[in-house]
């Protein structure tokens, strides 16, 4: 079992939830590529860091989910883990949640200067839960369904749509836990 960020469910509506996260730290890297390549490249860079490629050569326990968001996505006024697309040119922000035992001050300094850290406090997210092996087409379909649910519930997104994957790649698609999250 891997650690995941703590949260409180405020509203549950089938596969949709509204959650409040009290706080967590993200290790992030921005990478270029298509959806799949960016996730693999970003995952590799961050995994290298937690497996000991840091100034202290310290291994950091793996957590879940691994997130990504395409940055630069056009969002209705009010807008910006853990795959984010940074722009229409294919830049994604891939994130690992750091174990709760660390603070920004106690995390080992990465040897790779592309990695940076961000502390999040008291965040509220709308979440769409689903299973399957994530690919770009699936994410586009699920994001469309999620946008419709948000619209029907008069909820305005305040960030890009973040794709979260919780399982090891060997887990069969029907058993996989995935989510799309958006700050609200």
PDB file of C-alpha atoms in Angstrom:
ATOM      1  CA  UNK A   1       0.000   0.000   0.000  1.00  0.00           C
ATOM      2  CA  UNK A   2       1.213   3.488  -0.805  1.00  0.00           C
ATOM      3  CA  UNK A   3       0.343   6.694   0.981  1.00  0.00           C
ATOM      4  CA  UNK A   4      -2.138   9.077  -0.656  1.00  0.00           C
ATOM      5  CA  UNK A   5      -3.075  12.599   0.423  1.00  0.00           C
ATOM      6  CA  UNK A   6      -5.744  12.800   3.130  1.00  0.00           C
ATOM      7  CA  UNK A   7      -9.050  14.372   2.176  1.00  0.00           C
ATOM      8  CA  UNK A   8     -12.609  14.792   3.359  1.00  0.00           C
ATOM      9  CA  UNK A   9     -15.535  14.055   1.021  1.00  0.00           C
ATOM     10  CA  UNK A  10     -18.015  16.934   1.204  1.00  0.00           C
ATOM     11  CA  UNK A  11     -20.416  15.748  -1.547  1.00  0.00           C
ATOM     12  CA  UNK A  12     -20.796  12.386  -3.298  1.00  0.00           C
ATOM     13  CA  UNK A  13     -22.787  11.954  -6.520  1.00  0.00           C
ATOM     14  CA  UNK A  14     -22.098   8.557  -8.105  1.00  0.00           C
ATOM     15  CA  UNK A  15     -18.619   8.740  -9.672  1.00  0.00           C
ATOM     16  CA  UNK A  16     -18.309  12.438  -8.785  1.00  0.00           C
ATOM     17  CA  UNK A  17     -17.183  13.964  -5.491  1.00  0.00           C
ATOM     18  CA  UNK A  18     -16.352  17.308  -3.947  1.00  0.00           C
ATOM     19  CA  UNK A  19     -13.307  16.952  -1.657  1.00  0.00           C
ATOM     20  CA  UNK A  20     -11.305  19.133   0.703  1.00  0.00           C
ATOM     21  CA  UNK A  21      -7.573  18.383   1.030  1.00  0.00           C
ATOM     22  CA  UNK A  22      -5.980  19.928   4.148  1.00  0.00           C
ATOM     23  CA  UNK A  23      -2.433  19.941   2.762  1.00  0.00           C
ATOM     24  CA  UNK A  24       0.285  18.125   0.869  1.00  0.00           C
ATOM     25  CA  UNK A  25       3.569  18.745  -0.967  1.00  0.00           C
ATOM     26  CA  UNK A  26       4.093  18.054  -4.667  1.00  0.00           C
ATOM     27  CA  UNK A  27       7.350  17.297  -6.479  1.00  0.00           C
ATOM     28  CA  UNK A  28       6.803  18.515 -10.046  1.00  0.00           C
ATOM     29  CA  UNK A  29       8.498  18.561 -13.415  1.00  0.00           C
ATOM     30  CA  UNK A  30       7.351  20.156 -16.684  1.00  0.00           C
ATOM     31  CA  UNK A  31       7.970  18.043 -19.796  1.00  0.00           C
ATOM     32  CA  UNK A  32       7.156  18.299 -23.485  1.00  0.00           C
ATOM     33  CA  UNK A  33       5.533  15.578 -25.545  1.00  0.00           C
ATOM     34  CA  UNK A  34       2.210  13.980 -26.276  1.00  0.00           C
ATOM     35  CA  UNK A  35       0.084  12.725 -23.374  1.00  0.00           C
ATOM     36  CA  UNK A  36       1.717   9.282 -23.082  1.00  0.00           C
ATOM     37  CA  UNK A  37       5.313  10.379 -23.683  1.00  0.00           C
ATOM     38  CA  UNK A  38       5.041  13.290 -21.256  1.00  0.00           C
ATOM     39  CA  UNK A  39       3.683  11.030 -18.516  1.00  0.00           C
ATOM     40  CA  UNK A  40       6.458   8.467 -19.037  1.00  0.00           C
ATOM     41  CA  UNK A  41       9.197  11.110 -19.203  1.00  0.00           C
ATOM     42  CA  UNK A  42       7.932  13.004 -16.149  1.00  0.00           C
ATOM     43  CA  UNK A  43       7.401   9.806 -14.172  1.00  0.00           C
ATOM     44  CA  UNK A  44      10.959   8.690 -14.947  1.00  0.00           C
ATOM     45  CA  UNK A  45      12.479  12.002 -13.782  1.00  0.00           C
ATOM     46  CA  UNK A  46      10.501  12.045 -10.525  1.00  0.00           C
ATOM     47  CA  UNK A  47      11.018   8.323  -9.845  1.00  0.00           C
ATOM     48  CA  UNK A  48      14.766   8.831 -10.268  1.00  0.00           C
ATOM     49  CA  UNK A  49      14.584  11.529  -7.554  1.00  0.00           C
ATOM     50  CA  UNK A  50      12.659   9.407  -5.032  1.00  0.00           C
ATOM     51  CA  UNK A  51      14.847   6.357  -5.709  1.00  0.00           C
ATOM     52  CA  UNK A  52      17.861   8.296  -4.442  1.00  0.00           C
ATOM     53  CA  UNK A  53      19.059  10.715  -7.140  1.00  0.00           C
ATOM     54  CA  UNK A  54      19.150  13.586  -4.675  1.00  0.00           C
ATOM     55  CA  UNK A  55      21.852  15.374  -2.678  1.00  0.00           C
ATOM     56  CA  UNK A  56      21.430  13.054   0.332  1.00  0.00           C
ATOM     57  CA  UNK A  57      21.072   9.897  -1.800  1.00  0.00           C
ATOM     58  CA  UNK A  58      17.982   9.222   0.269  1.00  0.00           C
ATOM     59  CA  UNK A  59      15.206   6.961  -0.971  1.00  0.00           C
ATOM     60  CA  UNK A  60      11.745   8.440  -0.499  1.00  0.00           C
ATOM     61  CA  UNK A  61       8.714   6.136  -0.232  1.00  0.00           C
ATOM     62  CA  UNK A  62       6.473   6.019  -3.315  1.00  0.00           C
ATOM     63  CA  UNK A  63       3.054   7.615  -2.882  1.00  0.00           C
ATOM     64  CA  UNK A  64      -0.033   7.786  -5.061  1.00  0.00           C
ATOM     65  CA  UNK A  65      -1.425   9.183  -7.211  1.00  0.00           C
ATOM     66  CA  UNK A  66       0.910  10.211  -9.997  1.00  0.00           C
ATOM     67  CA  UNK A  67      -0.744  13.224 -11.577  1.00  0.00           C
ATOM     68  CA  UNK A  68      -0.416  15.159 -14.761  1.00  0.00           C
ATOM     69  CA  UNK A  69      -2.075  18.200 -16.197  1.00  0.00           C
ATOM     70  CA  UNK A  70      -1.799  19.801 -19.603  1.00  0.00           C
ATOM     71  CA  UNK A  71      -0.844  23.381 -18.916  1.00  0.00           C
ATOM     72  CA  UNK A  72      -2.188  26.357 -20.800  1.00  0.00           C
ATOM     73  CA  UNK A  73      -5.651  24.856 -21.186  1.00  0.00           C
ATOM     74  CA  UNK A  74      -8.207  27.586 -21.750  1.00  0.00           C
ATOM     75  CA  UNK A  75     -10.456  27.788 -18.707  1.00  0.00           C
ATOM     76  CA  UNK A  76     -13.455  30.043 -18.111  1.00  0.00           C
ATOM     77  CA  UNK A  77     -12.605  33.104 -15.992  1.00  0.00           C
ATOM     78  CA  UNK A  78     -11.639  32.075 -12.418  1.00  0.00           C
ATOM     79  CA  UNK A  79      -8.771  29.603 -13.439  1.00  0.00           C
ATOM     80  CA  UNK A  80      -4.652  27.839 -13.402  1.00  0.00           C
ATOM     81  CA  UNK A  81      -1.033  17.819 -10.678  1.00  0.00           C
ATOM     82  CA  UNK A  82      -0.821  15.788 -10.186  1.00  0.00           C
ATOM     83  CA  UNK A  83      -0.818  15.423 -15.715  1.00  0.00           C
ATOM     84  CA  UNK A  84      -1.310  19.141 -16.446  1.00  0.00           C
ATOM     85  CA  UNK A  85      -0.881  20.437 -20.001  1.00  0.00           C
ATOM     86  CA  UNK A  86       1.070  23.704 -19.897  1.00  0.00           C
ATOM     87  CA  UNK A  87       0.212  24.961 -23.365  1.00  0.00           C
ATOM     88  CA  UNK A  88      -1.209  23.898 -26.704  1.00  0.00           C
ATOM     89  CA  UNK A  89       2.331  22.903 -27.749  1.00  0.00           C
ATOM     90  CA  UNK A  90       2.299  19.795 -25.556  1.00  0.00           C
ATOM     91  CA  UNK A  91       3.837  20.787 -22.210  1.00  0.00           C
ATOM     92  CA  UNK A  92       2.632  18.774 -19.229  1.00  0.00           C
ATOM     93  CA  UNK A  93       3.258  19.128 -15.488  1.00  0.00           C
ATOM     94  CA  UNK A  94       3.785  15.710 -13.903  1.00  0.00           C
ATOM     95  CA  UNK A  95       3.568  15.507 -10.102  1.00  0.00           C
ATOM     96  CA  UNK A  96       4.262  13.094  -7.288  1.00  0.00           C
ATOM     97  CA  UNK A  97       2.759  13.736  -3.871  1.00  0.00           C
ATOM     98  CA  UNK A  98       5.503  13.609  -1.260  1.00  0.00           C
ATOM     99  CA  UNK A  99       5.034  11.505   1.898  1.00  0.00           C
ATOM    100  CA  UNK A 100       3.340  13.424   4.717  1.00  0.00           C
ATOM    101  CA  UNK A 101       6.382  12.892   6.975  1.00  0.00           C
ATOM    102  CA  UNK A 102       8.300  15.511   4.918  1.00  0.00           C
ATOM    103  CA  UNK A 103       8.138  19.293   4.890  1.00  0.00           C
ATOM    104  CA  UNK A 104       9.560  21.620   2.238  1.00  0.00           C
ATOM    105  CA  UNK A 105      12.560  22.062   4.563  1.00  0.00           C
ATOM    106  CA  UNK A 106      13.199  18.345   5.134  1.00  0.00           C
ATOM    107  CA  UNK A 107      12.863  17.026   1.566  1.00  0.00           C
ATOM    108  CA  UNK A 108      16.219  16.100   0.017  1.00  0.00           C
ATOM    109  CA  UNK A 109      17.409  18.549  -2.634  1.00  0.00           C
ATOM    110  CA  UNK A 110      17.084  17.008  -6.104  1.00  0.00           C
ATOM    111  CA  UNK A 111      20.164  16.610  -8.301  1.00  0.00           C
ATOM    112  CA  UNK A 112      17.925  17.334 -11.302  1.00  0.00           C
ATOM    113  CA  UNK A 113      17.251  21.089 -11.418  1.00  0.00           C
ATOM    114  CA  UNK A 114      14.022  20.568 -13.403  1.00  0.00           C
ATOM    115  CA  UNK A 115      12.307  19.258 -10.259  1.00  0.00           C
ATOM    116  CA  UNK A 116      10.622  21.772  -8.004  1.00  0.00           C
ATOM    117  CA  UNK A 117       8.320  21.537  -4.982  1.00  0.00           C
ATOM    118  CA  UNK A 118       5.005  23.164  -4.160  1.00  0.00           C
ATOM    119  CA  UNK A 119       3.085  23.062  -0.891  1.00  0.00           C
ATOM    120  CA  UNK A 120      -0.696  23.048  -1.192  1.00  0.00           C
ATOM    121  CA  UNK A 121      -2.963  23.943   1.729  1.00  0.00           C
ATOM    122  CA  UNK A 122      -6.718  23.688   2.170  1.00  0.00           C
ATOM    123  CA  UNK A 123      -7.572  22.872  -1.456  1.00  0.00           C
ATOM    124  CA  UNK A 124     -11.077  22.047  -2.660  1.00  0.00           C
ATOM    125  CA  UNK A 125     -11.486  19.811  -5.723  1.00  0.00           C
ATOM    126  CA  UNK A 126     -14.276  18.339  -7.801  1.00  0.00           C
ATOM    127  CA  UNK A 127     -13.328  14.756  -8.709  1.00  0.00           C
ATOM    128  CA  UNK A 128     -14.482  12.242 -11.338  1.00  0.00           C
ATOM    129  CA  UNK A 129     -13.543   8.631 -10.465  1.00  0.00           C
ATOM    130  CA  UNK A 130     -13.164   5.944 -13.157  1.00  0.00           C
ATOM    131  CA  UNK A 131     -11.308   2.735 -14.007  1.00  0.00           C
ATOM    132  CA  UNK A 132      -9.429   1.576 -17.088  1.00  0.00           C
ATOM    133  CA  UNK A 133      -6.038   1.978 -18.682  1.00  0.00           C
ATOM    134  CA  UNK A 134      -5.636   5.749 -19.147  1.00  0.00           C
ATOM    135  CA  UNK A 135      -4.920   7.112 -22.605  1.00  0.00           C
ATOM    136  CA  UNK A 136      -5.418  10.514 -24.218  1.00  0.00           C
ATOM    137  CA  UNK A 137      -8.735   9.628 -25.888  1.00  0.00           C
ATOM    138  CA  UNK A 138     -10.168   8.291 -22.619  1.00  0.00           C
ATOM    139  CA  UNK A 139      -9.072  11.439 -20.778  1.00  0.00           C
ATOM    140  CA  UNK A 140     -10.724  13.662 -23.411  1.00  0.00           C
ATOM    141  CA  UNK A 141     -13.989  11.681 -23.133  1.00  0.00           C
ATOM    142  CA  UNK A 142     -14.001  11.649 -19.330  1.00  0.00           C
ATOM    143  CA  UNK A 143     -13.096  15.353 -19.182  1.00  0.00           C
ATOM    144  CA  UNK A 144     -16.066  16.121 -21.461  1.00  0.00           C
ATOM    145  CA  UNK A 145     -18.380  14.150 -19.146  1.00  0.00           C
ATOM    146  CA  UNK A 146     -16.850  15.902 -16.135  1.00  0.00           C
ATOM    147  CA  UNK A 147     -17.330  19.362 -17.690  1.00  0.00           C
ATOM    148  CA  UNK A 148     -20.999  18.514 -18.270  1.00  0.00           C
ATOM    149  CA  UNK A 149     -21.444  17.426 -14.628  1.00  0.00           C
ATOM    150  CA  UNK A 150     -19.749  20.622 -13.441  1.00  0.00           C
ATOM    151  CA  UNK A 151     -21.983  22.723 -15.718  1.00  0.00           C
ATOM    152  CA  UNK A 152     -25.165  20.974 -14.518  1.00  0.00           C
ATOM    153  CA  UNK A 153     -24.123  21.614 -10.915  1.00  0.00           C
ATOM    154  CA  UNK A 154     -23.114  25.264 -11.525  1.00  0.00           C
ATOM    155  CA  UNK A 155     -19.512  24.575 -10.459  1.00  0.00           C
ATOM    156  CA  UNK A 156     -16.813  26.723 -12.046  1.00  0.00           C
ATOM    157  CA  UNK A 157     -13.327  25.176 -12.496  1.00  0.00           C
ATOM    158  CA  UNK A 158     -10.419  27.197 -11.084  1.00  0.00           C
ATOM    159  CA  UNK A 159      -7.599  25.089 -12.566  1.00  0.00           C
ATOM    160  CA  UNK A 160      -6.722  22.773 -15.384  1.00  0.00           C
ATOM    161  CA  UNK A 161      -8.087  19.233 -15.320  1.00  0.00           C
ATOM    162  CA  UNK A 162      -5.612  16.988 -13.503  1.00  0.00           C
ATOM    163  CA  UNK A 163      -5.356  13.294 -14.409  1.00  0.00           C
ATOM    164  CA  UNK A 164      -4.522  11.117 -11.373  1.00  0.00           C
ATOM    165  CA  UNK A 165      -3.406   7.495 -11.668  1.00  0.00           C
ATOM    166  CA  UNK A 166      -3.078   5.380  -8.517  1.00  0.00           C
ATOM    167  CA  UNK A 167      -1.889   1.956  -9.670  1.00  0.00           C
ATOM    168  CA  UNK A 168       1.240   0.178 -10.795  1.00  0.00           C
ATOM    169  CA  UNK A 169       1.230  -0.334 -14.607  1.00  0.00           C
ATOM    170  CA  UNK A 170       0.818  -4.127 -14.156  1.00  0.00           C
ATOM    171  CA  UNK A 171      -2.639  -3.741 -12.580  1.00  0.00           C
ATOM    172  CA  UNK A 172      -5.359  -4.741 -15.104  1.00  0.00           C
ATOM    173  CA  UNK A 173      -7.447  -1.875 -16.488  1.00  0.00           C
ATOM    174  CA  UNK A 174     -10.724  -2.918 -14.866  1.00  0.00           C
ATOM    175  CA  UNK A 175      -9.044  -2.827 -11.419  1.00  0.00           C
ATOM    176  CA  UNK A 176      -7.263   0.504 -11.908  1.00  0.00           C
ATOM    177  CA  UNK A 177      -8.169   3.586  -9.873  1.00  0.00           C
ATOM    178  CA  UNK A 178      -8.066   6.824 -11.871  1.00  0.00           C
ATOM    179  CA  UNK A 179      -9.474  10.276 -11.305  1.00  0.00           C
ATOM    180  CA  UNK A 180      -9.762  13.627 -12.978  1.00  0.00           C
ATOM    181  CA  UNK A 181      -9.608  16.498 -10.513  1.00  0.00           C
ATOM    182  CA  UNK A 182     -10.164  20.217 -10.873  1.00  0.00           C
ATOM    183  CA  UNK A 183      -9.814  22.945  -8.258  1.00  0.00           C
ATOM    184  CA  UNK A 184     -13.043  24.673  -7.389  1.00  0.00           C
TER     185      UNK A 184
END
